[in-house]
Coordinates of C-alpha atoms and ligand atoms in Angstrom, one line a residue:
X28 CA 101.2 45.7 139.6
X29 CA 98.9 47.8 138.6
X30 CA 99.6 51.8 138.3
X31 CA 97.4 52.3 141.6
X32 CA 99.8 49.9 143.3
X33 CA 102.7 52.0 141.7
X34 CA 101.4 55.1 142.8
X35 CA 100.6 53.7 146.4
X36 CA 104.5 52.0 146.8
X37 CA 105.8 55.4 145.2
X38 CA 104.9 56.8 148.2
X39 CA 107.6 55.3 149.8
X40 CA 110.1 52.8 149.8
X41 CA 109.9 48.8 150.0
X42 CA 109.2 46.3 153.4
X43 CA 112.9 46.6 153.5
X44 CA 113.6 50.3 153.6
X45 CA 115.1 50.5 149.9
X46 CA 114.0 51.3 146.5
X47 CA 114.9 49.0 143.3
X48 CA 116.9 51.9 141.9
X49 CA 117.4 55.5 144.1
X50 CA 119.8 58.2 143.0
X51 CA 120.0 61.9 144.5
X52 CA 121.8 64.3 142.5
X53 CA 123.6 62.3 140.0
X54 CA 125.8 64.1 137.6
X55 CA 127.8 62.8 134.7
X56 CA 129.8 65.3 132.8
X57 CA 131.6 64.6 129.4
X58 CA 133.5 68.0 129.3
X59 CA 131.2 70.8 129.2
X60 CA 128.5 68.3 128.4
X61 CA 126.3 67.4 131.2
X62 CA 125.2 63.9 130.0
X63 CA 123.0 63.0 133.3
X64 CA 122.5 66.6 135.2
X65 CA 121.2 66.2 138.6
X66 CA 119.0 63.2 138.5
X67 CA 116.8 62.0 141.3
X68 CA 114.9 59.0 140.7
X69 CA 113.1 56.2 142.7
X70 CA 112.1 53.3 141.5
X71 CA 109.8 51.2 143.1
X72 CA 110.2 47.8 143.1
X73 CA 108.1 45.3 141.1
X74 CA 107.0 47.5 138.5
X75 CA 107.9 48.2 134.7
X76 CA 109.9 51.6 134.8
X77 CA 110.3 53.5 131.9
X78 CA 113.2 55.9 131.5
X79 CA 112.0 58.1 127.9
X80 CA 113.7 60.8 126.3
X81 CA 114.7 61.7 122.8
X82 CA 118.2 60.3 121.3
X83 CA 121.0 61.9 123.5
X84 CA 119.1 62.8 126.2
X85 CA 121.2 60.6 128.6
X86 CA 119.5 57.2 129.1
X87 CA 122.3 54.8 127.9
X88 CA 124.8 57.3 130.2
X89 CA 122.3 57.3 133.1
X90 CA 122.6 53.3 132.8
X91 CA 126.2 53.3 132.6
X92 CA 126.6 54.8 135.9
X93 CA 123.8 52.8 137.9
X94 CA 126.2 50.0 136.7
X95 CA 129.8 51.2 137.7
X96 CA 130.6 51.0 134.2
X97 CA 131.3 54.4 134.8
X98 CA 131.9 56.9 137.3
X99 CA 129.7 59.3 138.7
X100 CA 130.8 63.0 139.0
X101 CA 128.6 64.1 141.4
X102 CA 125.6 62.4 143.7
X103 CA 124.5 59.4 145.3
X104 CA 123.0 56.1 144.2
X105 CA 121.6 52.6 145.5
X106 CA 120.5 49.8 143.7
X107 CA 118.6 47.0 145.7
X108 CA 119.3 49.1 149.0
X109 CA 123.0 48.6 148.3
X110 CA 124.7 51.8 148.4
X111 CA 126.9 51.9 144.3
X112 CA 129.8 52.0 143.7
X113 CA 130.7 50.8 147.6
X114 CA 128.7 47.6 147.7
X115 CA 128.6 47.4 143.6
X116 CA 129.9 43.7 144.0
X117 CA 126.5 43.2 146.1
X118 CA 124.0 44.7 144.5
X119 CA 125.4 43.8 141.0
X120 CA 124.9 39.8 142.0
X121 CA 121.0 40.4 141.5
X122 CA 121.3 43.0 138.7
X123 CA 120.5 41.5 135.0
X124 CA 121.6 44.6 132.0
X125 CA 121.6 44.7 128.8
X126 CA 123.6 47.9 127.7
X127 CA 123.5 49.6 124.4
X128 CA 122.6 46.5 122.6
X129 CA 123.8 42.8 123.9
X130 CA 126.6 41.6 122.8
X131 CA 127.9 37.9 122.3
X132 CA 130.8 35.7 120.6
X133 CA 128.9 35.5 117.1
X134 CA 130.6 32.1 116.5
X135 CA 129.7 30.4 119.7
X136 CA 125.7 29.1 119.8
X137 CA 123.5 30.7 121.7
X138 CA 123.8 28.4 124.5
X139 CA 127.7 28.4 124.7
X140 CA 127.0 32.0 125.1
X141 CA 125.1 31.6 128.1
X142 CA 127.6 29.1 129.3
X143 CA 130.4 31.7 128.9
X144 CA 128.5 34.1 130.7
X145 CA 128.0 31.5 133.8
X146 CA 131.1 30.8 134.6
X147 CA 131.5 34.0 135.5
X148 CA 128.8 33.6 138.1
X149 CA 127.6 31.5 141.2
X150 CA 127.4 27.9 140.1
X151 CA 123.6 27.8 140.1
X152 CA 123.6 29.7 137.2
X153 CA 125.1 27.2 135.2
X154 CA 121.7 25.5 136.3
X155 CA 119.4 28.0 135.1
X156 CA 120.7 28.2 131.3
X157 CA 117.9 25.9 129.7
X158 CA 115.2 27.2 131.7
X159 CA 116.5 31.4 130.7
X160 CA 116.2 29.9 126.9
X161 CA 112.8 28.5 127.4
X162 CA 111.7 31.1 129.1
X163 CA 112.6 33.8 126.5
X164 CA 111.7 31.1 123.6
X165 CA 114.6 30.3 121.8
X166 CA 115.7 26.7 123.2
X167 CA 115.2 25.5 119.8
X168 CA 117.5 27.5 118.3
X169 CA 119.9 26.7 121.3
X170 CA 122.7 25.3 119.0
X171 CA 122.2 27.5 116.4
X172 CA 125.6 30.2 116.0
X173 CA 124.7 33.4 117.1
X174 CA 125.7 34.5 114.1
X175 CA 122.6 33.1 112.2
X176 CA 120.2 35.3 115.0
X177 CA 117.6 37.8 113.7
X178 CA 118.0 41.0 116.0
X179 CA 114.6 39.5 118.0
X180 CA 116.8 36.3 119.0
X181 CA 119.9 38.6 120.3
X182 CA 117.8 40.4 122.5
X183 CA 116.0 37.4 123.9
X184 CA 119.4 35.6 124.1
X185 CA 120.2 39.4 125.9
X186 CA 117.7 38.8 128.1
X187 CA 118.4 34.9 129.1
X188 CA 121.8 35.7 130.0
X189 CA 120.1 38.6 132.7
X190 CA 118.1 35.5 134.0
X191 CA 120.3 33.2 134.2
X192 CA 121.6 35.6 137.2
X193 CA 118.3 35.2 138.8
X194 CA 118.1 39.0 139.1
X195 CA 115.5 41.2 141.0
X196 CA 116.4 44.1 138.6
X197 CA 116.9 44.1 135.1
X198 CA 118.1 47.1 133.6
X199 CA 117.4 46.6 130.2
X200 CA 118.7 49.8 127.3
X201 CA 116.0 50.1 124.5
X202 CA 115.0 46.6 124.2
X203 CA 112.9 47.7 121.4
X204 CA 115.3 48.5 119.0
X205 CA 115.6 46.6 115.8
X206 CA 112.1 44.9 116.7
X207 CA 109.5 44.4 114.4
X208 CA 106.2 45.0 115.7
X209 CA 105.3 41.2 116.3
X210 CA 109.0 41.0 118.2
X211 CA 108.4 44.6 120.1
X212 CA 104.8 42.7 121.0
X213 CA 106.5 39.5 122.7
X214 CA 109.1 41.8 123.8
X215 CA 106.7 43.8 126.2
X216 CA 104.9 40.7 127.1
X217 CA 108.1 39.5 128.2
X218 CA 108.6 42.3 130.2
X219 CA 105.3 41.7 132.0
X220 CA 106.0 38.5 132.6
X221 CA 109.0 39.2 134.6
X222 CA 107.3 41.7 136.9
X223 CA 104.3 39.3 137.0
X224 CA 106.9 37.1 139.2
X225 CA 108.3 40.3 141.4
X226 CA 111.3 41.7 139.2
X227 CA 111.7 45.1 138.8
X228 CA 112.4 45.6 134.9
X229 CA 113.9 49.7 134.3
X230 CA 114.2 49.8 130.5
X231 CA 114.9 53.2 128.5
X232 CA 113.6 54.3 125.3
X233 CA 112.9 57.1 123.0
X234 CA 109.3 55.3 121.7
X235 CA 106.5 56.9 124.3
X236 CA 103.8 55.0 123.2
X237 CA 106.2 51.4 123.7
X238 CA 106.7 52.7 127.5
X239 CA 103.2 53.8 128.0
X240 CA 101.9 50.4 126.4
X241 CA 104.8 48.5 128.7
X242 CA 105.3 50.4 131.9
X243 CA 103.7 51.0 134.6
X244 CA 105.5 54.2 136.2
X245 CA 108.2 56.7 133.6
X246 CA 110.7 59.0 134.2
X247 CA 111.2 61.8 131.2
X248 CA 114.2 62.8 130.5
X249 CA 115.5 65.5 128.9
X250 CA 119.0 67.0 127.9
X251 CA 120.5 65.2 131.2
X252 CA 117.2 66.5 133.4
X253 CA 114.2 64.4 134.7
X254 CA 111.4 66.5 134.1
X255 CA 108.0 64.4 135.6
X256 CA 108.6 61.3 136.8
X257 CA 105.7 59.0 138.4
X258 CA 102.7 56.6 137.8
X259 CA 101.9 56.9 134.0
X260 CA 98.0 57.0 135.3
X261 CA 99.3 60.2 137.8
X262 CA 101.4 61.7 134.8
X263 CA 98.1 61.4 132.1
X264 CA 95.9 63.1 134.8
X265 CA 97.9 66.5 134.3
X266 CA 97.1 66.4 130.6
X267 CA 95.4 68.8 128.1
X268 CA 92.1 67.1 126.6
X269 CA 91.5 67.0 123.1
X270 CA 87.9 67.2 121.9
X271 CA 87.2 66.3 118.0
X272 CA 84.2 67.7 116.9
X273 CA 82.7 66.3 113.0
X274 CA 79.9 69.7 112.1
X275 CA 79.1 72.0 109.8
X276 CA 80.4 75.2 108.7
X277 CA 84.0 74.2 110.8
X278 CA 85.9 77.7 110.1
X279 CA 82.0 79.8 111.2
X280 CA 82.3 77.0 114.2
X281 CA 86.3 77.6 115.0
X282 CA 85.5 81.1 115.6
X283 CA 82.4 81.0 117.5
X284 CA 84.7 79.2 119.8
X285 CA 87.3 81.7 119.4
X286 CA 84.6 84.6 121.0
X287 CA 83.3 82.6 123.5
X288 CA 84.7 82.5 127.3
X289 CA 86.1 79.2 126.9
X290 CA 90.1 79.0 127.2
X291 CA 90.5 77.1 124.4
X292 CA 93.1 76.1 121.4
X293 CA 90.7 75.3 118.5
X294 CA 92.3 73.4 115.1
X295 CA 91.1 73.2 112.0
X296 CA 90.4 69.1 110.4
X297 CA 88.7 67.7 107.9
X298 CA 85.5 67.9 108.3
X299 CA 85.6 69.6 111.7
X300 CA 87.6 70.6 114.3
X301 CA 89.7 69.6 117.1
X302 CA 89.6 71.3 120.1
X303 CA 92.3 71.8 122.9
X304 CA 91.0 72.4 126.6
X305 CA 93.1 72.9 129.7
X306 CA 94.2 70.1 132.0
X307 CA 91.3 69.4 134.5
X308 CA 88.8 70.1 132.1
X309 CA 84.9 68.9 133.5
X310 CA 82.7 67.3 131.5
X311 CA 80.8 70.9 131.5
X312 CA 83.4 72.3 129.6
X313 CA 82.9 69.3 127.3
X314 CA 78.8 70.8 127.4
X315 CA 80.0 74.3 127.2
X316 CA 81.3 73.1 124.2
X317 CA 78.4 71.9 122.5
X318 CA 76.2 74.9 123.5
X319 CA 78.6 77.5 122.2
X320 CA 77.9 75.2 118.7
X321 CA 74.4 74.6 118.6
X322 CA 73.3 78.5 119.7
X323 CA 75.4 79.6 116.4
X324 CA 73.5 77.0 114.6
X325 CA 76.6 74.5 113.4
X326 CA 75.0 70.8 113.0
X327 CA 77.5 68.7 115.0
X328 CA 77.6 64.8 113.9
X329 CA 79.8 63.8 116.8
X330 CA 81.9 65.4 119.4
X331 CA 84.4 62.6 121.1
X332 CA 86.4 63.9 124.0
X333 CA 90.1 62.1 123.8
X334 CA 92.7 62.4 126.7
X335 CA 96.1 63.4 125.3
X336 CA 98.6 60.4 124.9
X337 CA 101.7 60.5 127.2
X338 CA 103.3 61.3 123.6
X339 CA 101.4 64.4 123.3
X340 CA 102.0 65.6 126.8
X341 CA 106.0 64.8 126.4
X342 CA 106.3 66.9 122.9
X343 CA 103.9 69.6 125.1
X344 CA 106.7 69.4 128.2
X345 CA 109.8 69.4 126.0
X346 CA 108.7 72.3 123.3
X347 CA 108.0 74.1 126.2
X348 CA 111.2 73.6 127.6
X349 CA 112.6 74.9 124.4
X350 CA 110.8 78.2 124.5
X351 CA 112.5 81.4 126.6
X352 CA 110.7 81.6 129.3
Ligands
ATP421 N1 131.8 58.4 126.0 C1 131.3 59.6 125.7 N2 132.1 60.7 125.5 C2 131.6 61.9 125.3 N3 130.3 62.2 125.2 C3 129.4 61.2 125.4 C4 129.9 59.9 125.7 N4 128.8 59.1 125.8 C5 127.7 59.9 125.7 N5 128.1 61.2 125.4 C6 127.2 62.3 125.3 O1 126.3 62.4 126.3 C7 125.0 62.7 125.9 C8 124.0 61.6 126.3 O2 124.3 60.5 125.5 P1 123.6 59.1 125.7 O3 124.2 58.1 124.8 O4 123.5 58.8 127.2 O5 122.1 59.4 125.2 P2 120.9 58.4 125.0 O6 119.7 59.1 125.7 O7 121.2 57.1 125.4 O8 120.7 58.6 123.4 P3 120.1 57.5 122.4 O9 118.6 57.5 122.4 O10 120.6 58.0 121.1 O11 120.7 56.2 122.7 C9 125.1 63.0 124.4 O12 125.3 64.4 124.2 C10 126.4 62.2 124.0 O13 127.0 62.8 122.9
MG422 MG1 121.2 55.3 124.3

């Protein structure tokens, strides 16, 4: 799905009426500490969803409730179009999660494991162990004791024991951790995989660039809050634009900029200067720009317009956040 799709299903619910994951006003309170503080969210389905916020923000307690694994003090929630915690049983059947991190009987192989884990399920999913192991690329360490694992193999054994559920949603809780970049690689490509067959996959994390590589639409999160959720495409069009200029004479050229009528935020760099516009900024400020530096005579070697990451724009939203208002 591309973020265009995203952007056109976020518009409203699936064929059947129901999002992969809805909730309206979900609290979750650990004394006076509101761990999830009024959270709306709708996730379409068959798209990577990012849920990103720093450490403590409330993704693993978010997740915790979507699941049942614990209660909700305020709001309401659906996953799959069935209503949680009164049709939990339901909904749950086509649910995969990996919480925290996964866990497993270290002396059992990886496959006994999954064996363990499918008696607890409808009998076909005793059927769909070797294919989940092939499909997440460890059947050859099938027999192998868990124990002996690298951190990379738990979490693909984590995620062959979601599909050996069959699920439409997996809900998976910083898949990333512990990777190495070659594992966080196969990891997202995993992740693609599974929507490029229809799942919905909703993963948190605290690494922005992993969820803007891997998902498709993101909610941010902060101290319990959503703060923008949406398309990531939609999100990046709201962003400041950075322009790094290479010239001559960078502090004369930094405050020719400074007097001139352009709103701008200009930094000093090696060699130059970067320059912070405004969200929305045309390509004639970009021009503006260039005039401002050429009538005060600064050479410019290159001027390169970058859009702000999605990394950028969250540590713009949350130090904002922080500041009295
Ligand atoms: N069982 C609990 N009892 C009391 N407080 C809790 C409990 N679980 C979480 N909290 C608090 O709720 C807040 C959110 O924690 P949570 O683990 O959901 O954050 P997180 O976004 O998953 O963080 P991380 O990125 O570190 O995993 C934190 O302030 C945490 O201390
Ligand atoms: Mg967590």
């Amino acid at each position: 799905m591309t973020a265009t799709d995203v952007a056109a299903t976020a518009a409203g619910p699936a064929g059947d009426g129901s999002w992969a994951v809805e909730t309206r006003g979900l609290v979750k309170r650990f004394g006076s500490n509101i761990a999830v503080n009024g959270v709306d969210l709708r996730i379409p389905r068959g798209c990577a969803f990012g849920y990103l916020g720093p450490n403590g923000a409330g993704k693993t307690t978010l997740i915790r409730v979507l699941l049942g694994l614990t209660g909700a003090d305020a709001g309401t929630m659906s996953l799959l179009g069935h209503p949680v915690p009164a049709r939990r049983d339901r909904a749950l059947a086509r649910v995969g999660a990996i919480v925290d991190e996964p866990r497993f009987h270290a002396h059992l192989t990886g496959r006994q494991n999954l064996q363990v884990l499918a008696a607890a399920r409808e009998p076909a999913a005793r059927d769909r162990i070797d294919a989940s192991l092939k499909r997440v690329g460890i059947l050859h360490r099938a027999e192998d004791r868990v124990s002996k694992y690298s951190m990379g193999m738990r979490q693909r054994l984590g995620v062959a024991a979601c599909l050996i559920g069959d699920p439409e949603l997996l809900i998976l809780d910083e898949p990333m951790n512990g990777l190495d970049p070659a594992g966080m690689q196969e990891m997202r490509d995993m992740i693609r995989s599974l929507v490029d067959e229809g799942r919905t996959v909703v993963l948190s994390s605290h690494l922005l660039d992993e969820v803007q590589r891997t998902c498709d639409a993101v909610a941010i999160v902060d101290r319990g809050k959503v703060i923008r959720q949406g398309p990531i495409a939609e999100l990046l069009a709201g962003t400041s634009v950075v322009v790094q200029v290479e010239c001559s004479e960078p502090d004369r050229a930094r405050a020719l900029l400074e007097v001139s009528s352009l709103s701008a935020s200009v930094g000093l760099e090696p060699g130059g200067l970067a320059i912070t516009l405004p969200a929305g900024t045309t390509r004639d400020v970009i021009a503006e720009v260039a005039r401002v530096l050429v009538g005060g005579s600064i050479a410019i070697y290159r001027l390169h317009p970058v859009q702000a990451s999605l990394e950028t724009w969250f540590l713009q939203v949350t130090s904002r956040l922080g500041d009295p208002e």
